[in-house]
Tab-separated table of C-alpha atoms in Angstrom:
chain	number	residue	atom	x	y	z
A	4	MET	CA	-2.315	-13.062	41.486
A	5	ARG	CA	-2.505	-11.970	37.893
A	6	THR	CA	-1.111	-8.301	36.802
A	7	PRO	CA	-4.448	-6.093	35.859
A	8	TYR	CA	-3.999	-5.402	32.484
A	9	PHE	CA	-7.859	-3.989	31.920
A	10	LEU	CA	-10.270	-1.872	33.490
A	11	MET	CA	-13.248	-3.912	34.683
A	12	VAL	CA	-16.164	-2.052	33.654
A	13	GLY	CA	-19.623	-3.809	35.059
A	14	VAL	CA	-22.855	-4.495	33.137
A	15	VAL	CA	-25.221	-2.827	35.594
A	16	VAL	CA	-27.432	0.064	33.937
A	17	ILE	CA	-28.857	2.550	36.057
A	18	LEU	CA	-31.741	4.779	34.295
A	19	SER	CA	-33.105	7.853	35.624
A	20	THR	CA	-35.964	9.960	34.273
A	21	SER	CA	-37.363	13.004	34.824
A	22	CYS	CA	-40.354	14.717	33.056
A	23	ARG	CA	-40.679	18.763	32.712
A	24	LYS	CA	-43.822	19.919	31.101
A	25	THR	CA	-41.452	22.288	29.729
A	26	ASP	CA	-38.619	20.294	28.400
A	27	THR	CA	-39.461	20.464	24.781
A	28	THR	CA	-36.329	18.210	23.542
A	29	PRO	CA	-37.562	15.434	21.689
A	30	PHE	CA	-36.950	11.826	23.232
A	31	THR	CA	-34.367	9.320	21.815
A	32	PRO	CA	-34.708	6.184	22.992
A	33	PRO	CA	-31.503	4.225	23.839
A	34	ARG	CA	-29.983	1.923	21.124
A	35	GLN	CA	-30.747	-1.676	21.578
A	36	ASP	CA	-28.244	-3.825	21.088
A	37	PRO	CA	-28.521	-6.365	18.079
A	38	GLN	CA	-30.622	-9.263	18.050
A	39	ALA	CA	-28.208	-11.566	17.288
A	40	ILE	CA	-24.225	-11.656	17.355
A	41	VAL	CA	-22.435	-12.389	14.315
A	42	PRO	CA	-21.140	-16.384	14.204
A	43	LYS	CA	-17.807	-16.908	14.501
A	44	SER	CA	-17.541	-18.446	11.269
A	45	VAL	CA	-18.975	-15.448	9.233
A	46	ILE	CA	-16.393	-13.226	11.137
A	47	ASN	CA	-13.598	-15.656	10.860
A	48	ALA	CA	-14.702	-15.607	6.851
A	49	PHE	CA	-14.690	-11.560	6.680
A	50	VAL	CA	-11.102	-11.967	8.036
A	51	ASN	CA	-9.942	-14.827	5.370
A	52	GLN	CA	-11.551	-12.726	2.652
A	53	GLN	CA	-9.740	-9.328	3.869
A	54	LEU	CA	-6.462	-11.480	4.158
A	55	GLU	CA	-6.853	-12.795	0.191
A	56	THR	CA	-7.768	-9.375	-1.144
A	57	HIS	CA	-5.491	-6.902	0.989
A	58	GLY	CA	-3.126	-8.759	2.732
A	59	TYR	CA	-3.509	-8.009	6.286
A	60	PHE	CA	-6.521	-7.576	8.687
A	61	ASP	CA	-7.424	-4.473	10.826
A	62	TRP	CA	-10.541	-4.115	12.899
A	63	LYS	CA	-11.419	-0.886	11.289
A	64	MET	CA	-12.365	-2.922	7.962
A	65	ALA	CA	-14.976	-4.512	10.570
A	66	SER	CA	-18.526	-3.513	10.906
A	67	ASP	CA	-19.344	-2.317	14.373
A	68	THR	CA	-21.849	-5.467	15.066
A	69	MET	CA	-19.127	-7.931	13.850
A	70	VAL	CA	-16.552	-6.575	15.959
A	71	TRP	CA	-18.922	-6.182	18.876
A	72	SER	CA	-19.883	-9.569	18.219
A	73	ALA	CA	-16.283	-10.508	18.449
A	74	LEU	CA	-15.987	-8.989	21.664
A	75	LEU	CA	-18.659	-11.193	22.993
A	76	HIS	CA	-17.115	-14.325	21.619
A	77	GLY	CA	-14.008	-13.386	23.029
A	78	ASP	CA	-12.793	-11.969	26.701
A	79	SER	CA	-15.106	-8.665	26.527
A	80	ILE	CA	-11.786	-6.887	26.371
A	81	LEU	CA	-11.739	-3.746	23.873
A	82	SER	CA	-8.739	-2.064	23.031
A	83	VAL	CA	-8.967	1.553	22.925
A	84	GLY	CA	-6.599	3.867	21.357
A	85	TYR	CA	-7.326	7.503	22.591
A	86	THR	CA	-5.647	10.725	20.879
A	87	THR	CA	-4.858	13.602	23.601
A	88	ALA	CA	-3.236	13.065	26.858
A	89	SER	CA	-6.709	13.802	28.637
A	90	GLY	CA	-8.115	10.902	26.635
A	91	ALA	CA	-7.967	8.080	29.293
A	92	ALA	CA	-9.994	10.213	31.833
A	93	GLU	CA	-12.880	11.187	29.029
A	94	ILE	CA	-12.904	7.745	27.510
A	95	LEU	CA	-13.846	5.972	30.462
A	96	GLN	CA	-16.334	8.726	31.704
A	97	LEU	CA	-17.679	7.843	28.384
A	98	ILE	CA	-17.712	4.201	28.990
A	99	GLY	CA	-19.370	4.623	32.469
A	100	GLU	CA	-22.032	6.949	31.076
A	101	LYS	CA	-22.761	3.909	28.335
A	102	GLU	CA	-22.216	0.720	30.458
A	103	GLY	CA	-23.954	2.487	33.612
A	104	THR	CA	-20.966	2.126	36.181
A	105	THR	CA	-18.011	3.969	37.635
A	106	GLN	CA	-14.493	4.354	36.188
A	107	ARG	CA	-11.782	2.752	38.113
A	108	LYS	CA	-8.546	4.627	37.447
A	109	ASP	CA	-6.445	2.512	39.696
A	110	GLN	CA	-5.689	0.008	37.280
A	111	ARG	CA	-3.981	1.905	34.458
A	112	THR	CA	-0.795	1.038	33.691
A	113	SER	CA	2.341	3.224	32.875
A	114	THR	CA	2.921	2.054	29.276
A	115	ALA	CA	-0.654	2.557	28.508
A	116	ASP	CA	-0.368	5.929	29.472
A	117	LYS	CA	2.467	6.355	27.265
A	118	LEU	CA	1.475	5.078	24.286
A	119	HIS	CA	-2.379	6.373	24.876
A	120	PHE	CA	-4.257	3.230	24.865
A	121	LEU	CA	-6.694	1.582	27.271
A	122	ASN	CA	-7.911	-2.203	28.244
A	123	VAL	CA	-11.431	-2.082	28.949
A	124	HIS	CA	-14.216	-4.742	29.967
A	125	VAL	CA	-17.652	-3.531	27.497
A	126	SER	CA	-20.441	-5.669	27.061
A	127	ARG	CA	-23.063	-3.035	25.399
A	128	PHE	CA	-23.303	-2.674	21.677
A	129	GLU	CA	-24.054	1.045	21.976
A	130	THR	CA	-20.588	1.349	24.081
A	131	LEU	CA	-18.671	0.140	21.408
A	132	ARG	CA	-19.917	2.206	18.595
A	133	THR	CA	-19.979	5.286	20.358
A	134	LEU	CA	-16.508	4.938	20.552
A	135	ARG	CA	-15.582	3.590	17.167
A	136	ALA	CA	-17.648	6.700	15.992
A	137	SER	CA	-15.582	9.224	18.317
A	138	PRO	CA	-12.908	11.561	17.021
A	139	LYS	CA	-10.953	10.875	20.022
A	140	VAL	CA	-10.528	7.407	19.438
A	141	ARG	CA	-7.644	6.317	17.318
A	142	TYR	CA	-9.092	2.431	17.684
A	143	ALA	CA	-10.902	0.176	19.040
A	144	GLU	CA	-10.339	-3.661	18.904
A	145	PRO	CA	-11.235	-6.488	20.450
A	146	ILE	CA	-7.978	-7.540	21.692
A	147	GLY	CA	-8.378	-11.280	22.442
A	148	TYR	CA	-10.716	-13.081	20.010
A	149	GLY	CA	-8.090	-14.552	18.336
A	150	ALA	CA	-7.314	-16.838	21.096
A	151	TYR	CA	-11.361	-17.868	21.241
A	152	MET	CA	-12.089	-17.633	17.198
A	153	ARG	CA	-12.399	-21.267	17.086
A	154	ASP	CA	-15.636	-23.427	17.905
A	155	ILE	CA	-13.981	-26.035	20.284
A	156	LYS	CA	-16.066	-28.867	21.438
A	157	PRO	CA	-15.361	-30.458	24.714
A	158	LYS	CA	-14.267	-33.805	22.655
A	159	ASP	CA	-11.494	-31.734	20.802
A	160	ALA	CA	-9.720	-30.055	23.424
A	161	ALA	CA	-6.414	-31.241	21.790
A	162	VAL	CA	-7.077	-28.529	19.495
A	163	ALA	CA	-8.030	-26.239	21.565
A	164	SER	CA	-4.504	-26.868	23.163
A	165	ASP	CA	-3.200	-26.585	19.815
A	166	ILE	CA	-4.127	-23.262	18.757
A	167	LEU	CA	-2.549	-21.696	22.196
A	168	ALA	CA	0.887	-24.318	22.420
A	169	SER	CA	2.173	-23.050	18.479
A	170	GLY	CA	5.665	-23.561	18.114
A	171	CYS	CA	5.790	-25.143	21.361
A	172	GLY	CA	7.286	-28.070	22.421
A	173	TYR	CA	9.789	-28.913	19.560
A	174	ASN	CA	13.236	-27.820	21.115
A	175	SER	CA	14.403	-31.366	21.715
A	176	ALA	CA	17.854	-32.547	21.760
A	177	LYS	CA	18.696	-34.105	18.307
A	178	THR	CA	20.153	-37.677	18.331
A	179	ASP	CA	20.870	-37.983	14.774
A	180	LEU	CA	23.331	-35.148	13.988
A	181	VAL	CA	25.949	-35.497	11.556
A	182	ALA	CA	29.364	-34.166	11.648
A	183	GLY	CA	30.832	-32.861	8.662
A	184	ALA	CA	26.662	-33.078	7.423
A	185	ASP	CA	24.788	-30.804	9.660
A	186	TYR	CA	27.720	-29.750	12.048
A	187	THR	CA	31.748	-28.642	11.824
A	188	VAL	CA	33.890	-28.432	15.146
A	189	VAL	CA	35.146	-24.734	15.703
A	190	SER	CA	37.372	-24.037	18.724
A	191	PRO	CA	37.917	-24.776	21.199
A	192	ALA	CA	34.953	-27.305	21.089
A	193	ALA	CA	31.668	-25.881	19.558
A	194	LYS	CA	29.349	-26.940	16.696
A	195	LEU	CA	28.821	-25.113	14.048
A	196	SER	CA	25.435	-25.289	12.359
A	197	TRP	CA	25.775	-26.473	8.371
A	198	ASN	CA	23.901	-22.962	7.284
A	199	TYR	CA	26.596	-20.665	8.493
A	200	PRO	CA	28.803	-21.305	5.439
A	201	TYR	CA	26.142	-19.547	3.180
A	202	HIS	CA	26.374	-16.366	4.984
A	203	ARG	CA	30.266	-16.541	5.704
A	204	ILE	CA	29.703	-16.174	9.438
A	205	GLU	CA	32.752	-17.595	10.271
A	206	GLN	CA	34.658	-15.224	8.054
A	207	ALA	CA	32.626	-12.246	9.297
A	208	TRP	CA	33.698	-13.314	13.082
A	209	GLN	CA	37.634	-12.477	12.013
A	210	ARG	CA	36.514	-9.278	12.731
A	211	ALA	CA	33.074	-9.121	14.575
A	212	THR	CA	31.784	-11.355	16.859
A	213	GLY	CA	28.965	-8.962	18.416
A	214	GLN	CA	30.970	-7.655	21.385
A	215	HIS	CA	29.345	-4.620	23.464
A	216	ILE	CA	25.905	-5.043	21.316
A	217	LYS	CA	23.037	-5.624	23.635
A	218	VAL	CA	19.746	-7.454	21.529
A	219	MET	CA	16.354	-8.395	23.146
A	220	ILE	CA	14.447	-11.094	22.206
A	221	ILE	CA	10.776	-11.412	22.719
A	222	ASP	CA	9.968	-14.365	22.801
A	223	THR	CA	8.424	-17.188	25.151
A	224	GLY	CA	11.506	-16.890	27.506
A	225	VAL	CA	14.537	-19.140	28.506
A	226	SER	CA	14.750	-22.831	29.838
A	227	PRO	CA	16.166	-22.186	33.157
A	228	GLN	CA	17.497	-25.804	32.636
A	229	GLN	CA	19.982	-24.686	29.749
A	230	GLU	CA	23.621	-23.703	31.362
A	231	ASN	CA	24.553	-22.402	28.077
A	232	LEU	CA	22.111	-19.225	28.541
A	233	GLY	CA	22.401	-19.028	32.419
A	234	SER	CA	25.924	-19.777	34.418
A	235	MET	CA	27.463	-20.871	31.853
A	236	PHE	CA	26.642	-17.994	29.376
A	237	ASN	CA	30.923	-16.780	29.625
A	238	GLN	CA	33.069	-20.158	28.582
A	239	GLY	CA	35.689	-20.826	26.276
A	240	TRP	CA	35.721	-18.304	22.981
A	241	SER	CA	32.868	-15.789	24.937
A	242	ALA	CA	33.513	-13.743	27.976
A	243	GLY	CA	32.712	-10.551	29.488
A	244	ARG	CA	29.546	-10.544	28.272
A	245	THR	CA	25.866	-10.233	29.811
A	246	ILE	CA	22.573	-12.272	30.284
A	247	GLN	CA	19.199	-10.532	31.730
A	248	LYS	CA	16.082	-12.739	32.128
A	249	LEU	CA	12.823	-10.681	32.306
A	250	GLY	CA	8.890	-11.759	32.051
A	251	THR	CA	6.193	-9.216	30.741
A	252	TYR	CA	3.277	-11.867	30.441
A	253	TYR	CA	0.977	-12.114	33.123
A	254	ASN	CA	3.141	-13.972	35.648
A	255	GLY	CA	5.836	-12.268	35.471
A	256	SER	CA	8.014	-15.456	34.764
A	257	PRO	CA	11.212	-15.121	32.753
A	258	ASP	CA	11.074	-19.343	32.541
A	259	ASP	CA	10.249	-20.635	28.814
A	260	PRO	CA	7.675	-23.165	29.114
A	261	CYS	CA	7.385	-22.907	25.254
A	262	GLY	CA	10.721	-24.239	24.307
A	263	HIS	CA	10.603	-21.687	21.263
A	264	GLY	CA	12.421	-18.617	22.941
A	265	THR	CA	15.659	-20.850	23.992
A	266	SER	CA	15.982	-21.965	20.650
A	267	MET	CA	15.927	-18.293	19.543
A	268	ALA	CA	18.817	-17.073	22.211
A	269	GLY	CA	20.790	-19.907	21.430
A	270	VAL	CA	20.794	-19.252	17.932
A	271	LEU	CA	21.137	-15.684	18.330
A	272	ALA	CA	23.709	-15.606	21.098
A	273	GLY	CA	24.763	-18.903	22.370
A	274	PRO	CA	28.618	-19.397	23.542
A	275	ARG	CA	31.257	-20.247	21.812
A	276	GLY	CA	32.221	-22.614	24.297
A	277	THR	CA	33.815	-25.823	25.437
A	278	ASP	CA	31.027	-28.096	25.982
A	279	GLY	CA	30.122	-29.110	22.974
A	280	ASN	CA	26.849	-27.194	22.239
A	281	THR	CA	26.262	-25.059	19.737
A	282	VAL	CA	27.365	-21.761	18.650
A	283	GLY	CA	25.465	-18.905	18.495
A	284	ILE	CA	25.911	-16.149	15.193
A	285	ALA	CA	26.415	-13.673	17.628
A	286	TYR	CA	28.145	-15.409	20.685
A	287	ASN	CA	29.787	-12.024	22.177
A	288	CYS	CA	26.967	-10.303	22.504
A	289	ASP	CA	24.673	-8.997	25.667
A	290	LEU	CA	21.345	-10.487	25.959
A	291	ILE	CA	17.987	-10.181	27.372
A	292	THR	CA	15.066	-12.496	26.856
A	293	VAL	CA	11.862	-11.714	27.632
A	294	HIS	CA	8.777	-13.939	28.189
A	295	ALA	CA	6.162	-12.366	26.509
A	296	ALA	CA	3.236	-14.553	25.394
A	297	GLU	CA	2.717	-17.979	25.996
A	298	ASN	CA	3.194	-19.259	21.978
A	299	VAL	CA	4.467	-17.677	18.777
A	300	VAL	CA	1.057	-17.090	17.076
A	301	LEU	CA	0.083	-13.799	19.064
A	302	LEU	CA	-3.906	-14.398	20.150
A	303	SER	CA	-4.947	-13.914	23.920
A	304	THR	CA	-5.405	-10.451	25.792
A	305	ASP	CA	-2.105	-11.491	27.704
A	306	ALA	CA	0.173	-12.281	25.013
A	307	ILE	CA	-0.909	-8.548	23.292
A	308	ASN	CA	-0.479	-7.143	26.049
A	309	GLY	CA	2.680	-8.865	26.975
A	310	VAL	CA	4.159	-7.817	23.521
A	311	THR	CA	3.555	-4.282	23.913
A	312	ASN	CA	5.074	-3.959	27.440
A	313	ALA	CA	7.746	-6.015	26.342
A	314	TYR	CA	8.709	-3.299	23.375
A	315	VAL	CA	8.567	-0.267	25.833
A	316	LEU	CA	10.946	-2.050	27.813
A	317	GLY	CA	13.277	-2.205	25.119
A	318	ALA	CA	12.701	1.011	23.977
A	319	ASP	CA	13.232	2.698	27.097
A	320	ASP	CA	16.373	0.873	27.805
A	321	PRO	CA	19.163	2.660	26.323
A	322	THR	CA	21.746	0.340	26.109
A	323	VAL	CA	19.283	-1.901	24.229
A	324	LYS	CA	20.349	-1.701	20.166
A	325	ILE	CA	18.335	-4.111	18.676
A	326	ILE	CA	14.929	-5.888	19.342
A	327	SER	CA	14.547	-9.632	18.095
A	328	MET	CA	10.812	-11.170	17.759
A	329	SER	CA	9.900	-14.142	16.129
A	330	MET	CA	6.443	-13.959	16.960
A	331	GLY	CA	2.762	-12.461	15.487
A	332	THR	CA	-0.179	-12.943	13.975
A	333	ILE	CA	-3.038	-12.148	11.519
A	334	PHE	CA	-4.527	-9.685	13.403
A	335	SER	CA	-2.956	-6.247	13.431
A	336	SER	CA	-3.201	-4.649	17.328
A	337	GLY	CA	-3.454	-0.761	17.441
A	338	GLN	CA	-1.627	-1.315	20.481
A	339	ILE	CA	1.435	-3.021	19.531
A	340	LYS	CA	1.468	-0.635	16.246
A	341	ASP	CA	1.664	2.365	19.477
A	342	ALA	CA	4.605	0.146	20.973
A	343	LEU	CA	6.772	-0.231	17.566
A	344	VAL	CA	6.554	3.448	16.579
A	345	TYR	CA	7.504	4.608	20.117
A	346	ALA	CA	10.397	1.741	20.123
A	347	TYR	CA	11.410	3.007	16.578
A	348	SER	CA	11.797	6.732	17.538
A	349	LYS	CA	14.241	5.441	20.240
A	350	GLN	CA	16.225	4.725	17.516
A	351	LYS	CA	15.973	0.512	17.720
A	352	LEU	CA	16.333	-1.664	15.216
A	353	MET	CA	13.898	-4.234	15.149
A	354	PHE	CA	13.575	-7.508	13.269
A	355	CYS	CA	10.340	-9.742	12.990
A	356	ALA	CA	9.829	-13.044	11.419
A	357	ALA	CA	7.322	-12.588	8.489
A	358	GLY	CA	5.337	-15.838	9.055
A	359	THR	CA	5.524	-19.630	9.144
A	360	SER	CA	2.465	-21.783	8.572
A	361	THR	CA	0.394	-23.678	11.324
A	362	SER	CA	-2.891	-24.738	11.082
A	363	PHE	CA	-3.790	-21.412	12.477
A	364	PHE	CA	-3.102	-19.431	9.388
A	365	ALA	CA	-4.574	-21.900	6.993
A	366	SER	CA	-3.579	-20.909	3.133
A	367	PHE	CA	-2.119	-17.377	4.085
A	368	VAL	CA	0.796	-17.366	3.463
A	369	GLY	CA	1.544	-13.598	2.991
A	370	VAL	CA	3.491	-11.306	5.926
A	371	ILE	CA	1.835	-11.611	8.991
A	372	PHE	CA	1.503	-8.694	11.557
A	373	PRO	CA	3.846	-7.083	12.789
A	374	ALA	CA	6.794	-7.721	10.416
A	375	ASN	CA	4.242	-6.065	7.710
A	376	GLN	CA	4.504	-2.972	9.296
A	377	PRO	CA	7.160	0.096	8.443
A	378	GLN	CA	8.946	0.369	11.314
A	379	VAL	CA	10.304	-2.958	11.537
A	380	VAL	CA	13.004	-5.239	9.171
A	381	ALA	CA	10.499	-8.410	8.372
A	382	VAL	CA	12.851	-11.673	7.723
A	383	THR	CA	12.096	-14.529	6.222
A	384	GLY	CA	13.451	-18.446	5.570
A	385	MET	CA	14.966	-20.040	2.374
A	386	LYS	CA	16.235	-23.505	0.986
A	387	ASP	CA	19.902	-24.069	0.384
A	388	ASN	CA	19.083	-24.436	-3.907
A	389	LEU	CA	18.891	-20.647	-3.223
A	390	LYS	CA	15.927	-19.977	-5.356
A	391	ASP	CA	12.808	-21.178	-2.760
A	392	ARG	CA	11.211	-20.209	0.200
A	393	CYS	CA	11.320	-22.820	3.140
A	394	ASP	CA	9.032	-25.196	2.972
A	395	ASP	CA	6.511	-23.333	5.828
A	396	CYS	CA	8.022	-19.626	5.441
A	397	HIS	CA	5.638	-16.787	4.219
A	398	THR	CA	7.112	-14.223	1.363
A	399	GLY	CA	6.113	-11.083	0.521
A	400	SER	CA	6.934	-7.394	-0.738
A	401	LYS	CA	7.110	-6.580	2.833
A	402	VAL	CA	10.377	-9.002	3.436
A	403	ASP	CA	13.604	-7.351	3.887
A	404	PHE	CA	16.028	-10.345	4.101
A	405	ALA	CA	16.239	-13.990	3.748
A	406	ILE	CA	17.935	-16.577	5.835
A	407	VAL	CA	19.143	-19.821	4.471
A	408	MET	CA	18.003	-22.513	6.992
A	409	GLN	CA	16.469	-25.649	4.959
A	410	LYS	CA	18.335	-28.263	3.307
A	411	SER	CA	16.558	-29.265	0.255
A	412	SER	CA	17.643	-32.919	0.040
A	413	THR	CA	16.857	-33.669	3.491
A	414	GLY	CA	14.552	-30.717	5.635
A	415	ARG	CA	17.349	-30.202	8.242
A	416	ASN	CA	17.108	-26.797	9.907
A	417	PRO	CA	20.170	-25.186	11.583
A	418	LEU	CA	21.169	-26.216	14.923
A	419	SER	CA	20.266	-24.302	18.043
A	420	ILE	CA	20.386	-25.165	21.566
A	421	ALA	CA	17.968	-27.492	23.806
A	422	MET	CA	15.915	-26.813	27.188
A	423	SER	CA	19.176	-28.736	29.260
A	424	GLY	CA	22.189	-30.576	28.468
A	425	ASP	CA	24.879	-29.948	25.347
A	426	ALA	CA	23.178	-31.731	22.860
A	427	PRO	CA	22.291	-29.382	20.319
A	428	SER	CA	18.583	-29.234	19.329
A	429	THR	CA	17.094	-27.866	15.628
A	430	VAL	CA	14.905	-24.740	14.768
A	431	GLY	CA	13.075	-23.790	11.455
A	432	GLY	CA	10.407	-21.266	9.860
A	433	SER	CA	11.135	-17.517	9.450
A	434	SER	CA	11.956	-17.794	13.369
A	435	VAL	CA	15.470	-19.053	13.169
A	436	ALA	CA	15.894	-16.581	9.904
A	437	THR	CA	14.449	-13.540	12.305
A	438	ALA	CA	16.679	-14.448	15.216
A	439	SER	CA	20.076	-14.901	12.470
A	440	CYS	CA	19.347	-12.113	10.346
A	441	SER	CA	19.224	-9.853	13.957
A	442	ALA	CA	22.653	-11.908	15.144
A	443	ILE	CA	24.050	-10.624	11.726
A	444	ALA	CA	23.289	-6.735	12.750
A	445	ALA	CA	24.732	-7.677	15.965
A	446	LEU	CA	28.154	-8.345	14.282
A	447	VAL	CA	27.305	-5.635	12.037
A	448	TRP	CA	27.080	-2.783	14.581
A	449	SER	CA	29.859	-4.754	16.737
A	450	LYS	CA	32.554	-3.170	13.970
A	451	TYR	CA	30.674	0.195	13.665
A	452	PRO	CA	29.453	1.043	17.072
A	453	GLY	CA	28.742	4.743	15.990
A	454	TYR	CA	26.902	4.256	13.010
A	455	PRO	CA	23.079	4.872	13.225
A	456	ARG	CA	20.505	2.263	12.756
A	457	ASP	CA	20.110	3.035	8.823
A	458	SER	CA	23.555	2.789	8.273
A	459	ILE	CA	23.738	-1.254	9.662
A	460	ILE	CA	20.811	-1.674	7.597
A	461	ALA	CA	22.274	-0.207	4.264
A	462	ARG	CA	25.602	-2.586	4.821
A	463	MET	CA	23.309	-5.462	5.238
A	464	ALA	CA	21.575	-4.527	2.251
A	465	ARG	CA	24.381	-4.077	-0.010
A	466	ALA	CA	26.049	-7.537	1.031
A	467	SER	CA	22.571	-8.932	0.294
A	468	SER	CA	21.991	-11.249	-3.068
A	469	TYR	CA	19.371	-8.611	-4.563
A	470	ALA	CA	21.275	-5.876	-3.550
A	471	ASN	CA	21.028	-4.699	-7.232
A	472	SER	CA	17.460	-5.654	-7.882
A	473	ARG	CA	15.226	-5.829	-4.808
A	474	SER	CA	13.486	-9.486	-4.964
A	475	SER	CA	9.541	-9.082	-4.433
A	476	LYS	CA	9.207	-12.331	-2.510
A	477	PHE	CA	12.916	-11.960	-0.312
A	478	GLY	CA	13.261	-8.726	-0.511
A	479	TRP	CA	17.339	-7.857	-0.573
A	480	GLY	CA	17.776	-11.492	-0.340
A	481	ILE	CA	20.605	-13.542	1.332
A	482	ILE	CA	22.884	-11.533	3.698
A	483	ASN	CA	27.016	-12.210	3.202
A	484	ALA	CA	28.032	-11.388	7.168
A	485	ASP	CA	31.169	-11.056	5.806
A	486	ALA	CA	30.788	-8.346	3.167
A	487	ALA	CA	28.489	-6.630	5.951
A	488	VAL	CA	31.262	-6.470	8.478
A	489	GLY	CA	33.472	-5.272	5.635
A	490	ASN	CA	37.830	-5.053	6.343
């Protein structure tokens, strides 16, 4: 059974009137719902226009009628951020009055109460309009519209599946890897990905390997069939560390049905072992993996809530230093913003992917949400010519760092850990760049465990290729991990 994330508010309207001869108050008839809802095509065109004009999209840009229409096109769940501690009860009462139903307090979650938001089922235009106009409401957003935004016909079921499976199904072992070109072997018997030398990872390992730094990965979970991210997490030169697997997605499972989360964990923290698999950059860090969403594009209500809960989980764990998320969306989310602010206030260092082009993102190549938020460090990928972005990586002024992750000649991406077995896989996009950058931060922090978050970022920036003149596309540029770790 799904964990309830929202309050069900029905659509039965109870009308009562009374007649008094002494009542001089003029009668104002209730506002009717618009005669026609705005088509998806018009909403989507408006979203794209805002992305092209402003570089981001927030539902506050849209009219009441458009937001209400998006609500009805989707699952009718509205994410409502309120301003005061007593706001939840007031909002529920308002909705109950407008919708003609009784509020239900039993389904409020601890995360929602902590961040001051509610997920409620709303059907009437007047309810939506009143909420958006209230000074007690910070935002009112159709949280799950993205999962329904395309008009899918029955014969196009595969297309619908692609929308909700973006970034999945690619984490299989590669049989065409070439020794010396795609990897080298390091002691005791691990494969070093071809891109590590561009960041002087092996040199940085002389002084730091991520020891005693705990990193949380918010993604699609980890494969239970991959021993290197399970019972063999400690092997070879990786010792004395822990891995914890959690789930904040609606079913609570920590397992990875997609493959993306497993590949991120491999890049960041794969053991430097004896079985011939890929070694992660921070091969001695502690790791928490969180299954928060069904794929890398955050579209559904379940995914938005899963990510929100994951950030709060990381924020409330005092042992977590770094939170890495290689997922995102074109839609800003008020409750995820709230979660980022909350985690930032707990001194977490957060990295997010700048964006990897898919059919969903169309021609938009700017920095996606939440990488465009001020609380996070945005990361993108570059080719090994050290000047061009990877074929499908997003760039922009919000980017902070870049990782070399695509060969110009062959298109080869960095090595990672597959869903099972000891043969490596490969993974690309700004996703692998983000996991790699988070791992480098873990190396630096393990050398300077007493430093605050901002000092770690400062060391990384000073050791990057554009340290003297920040790039408008790649931020501080390519990080020299050896220099960032220092002597």
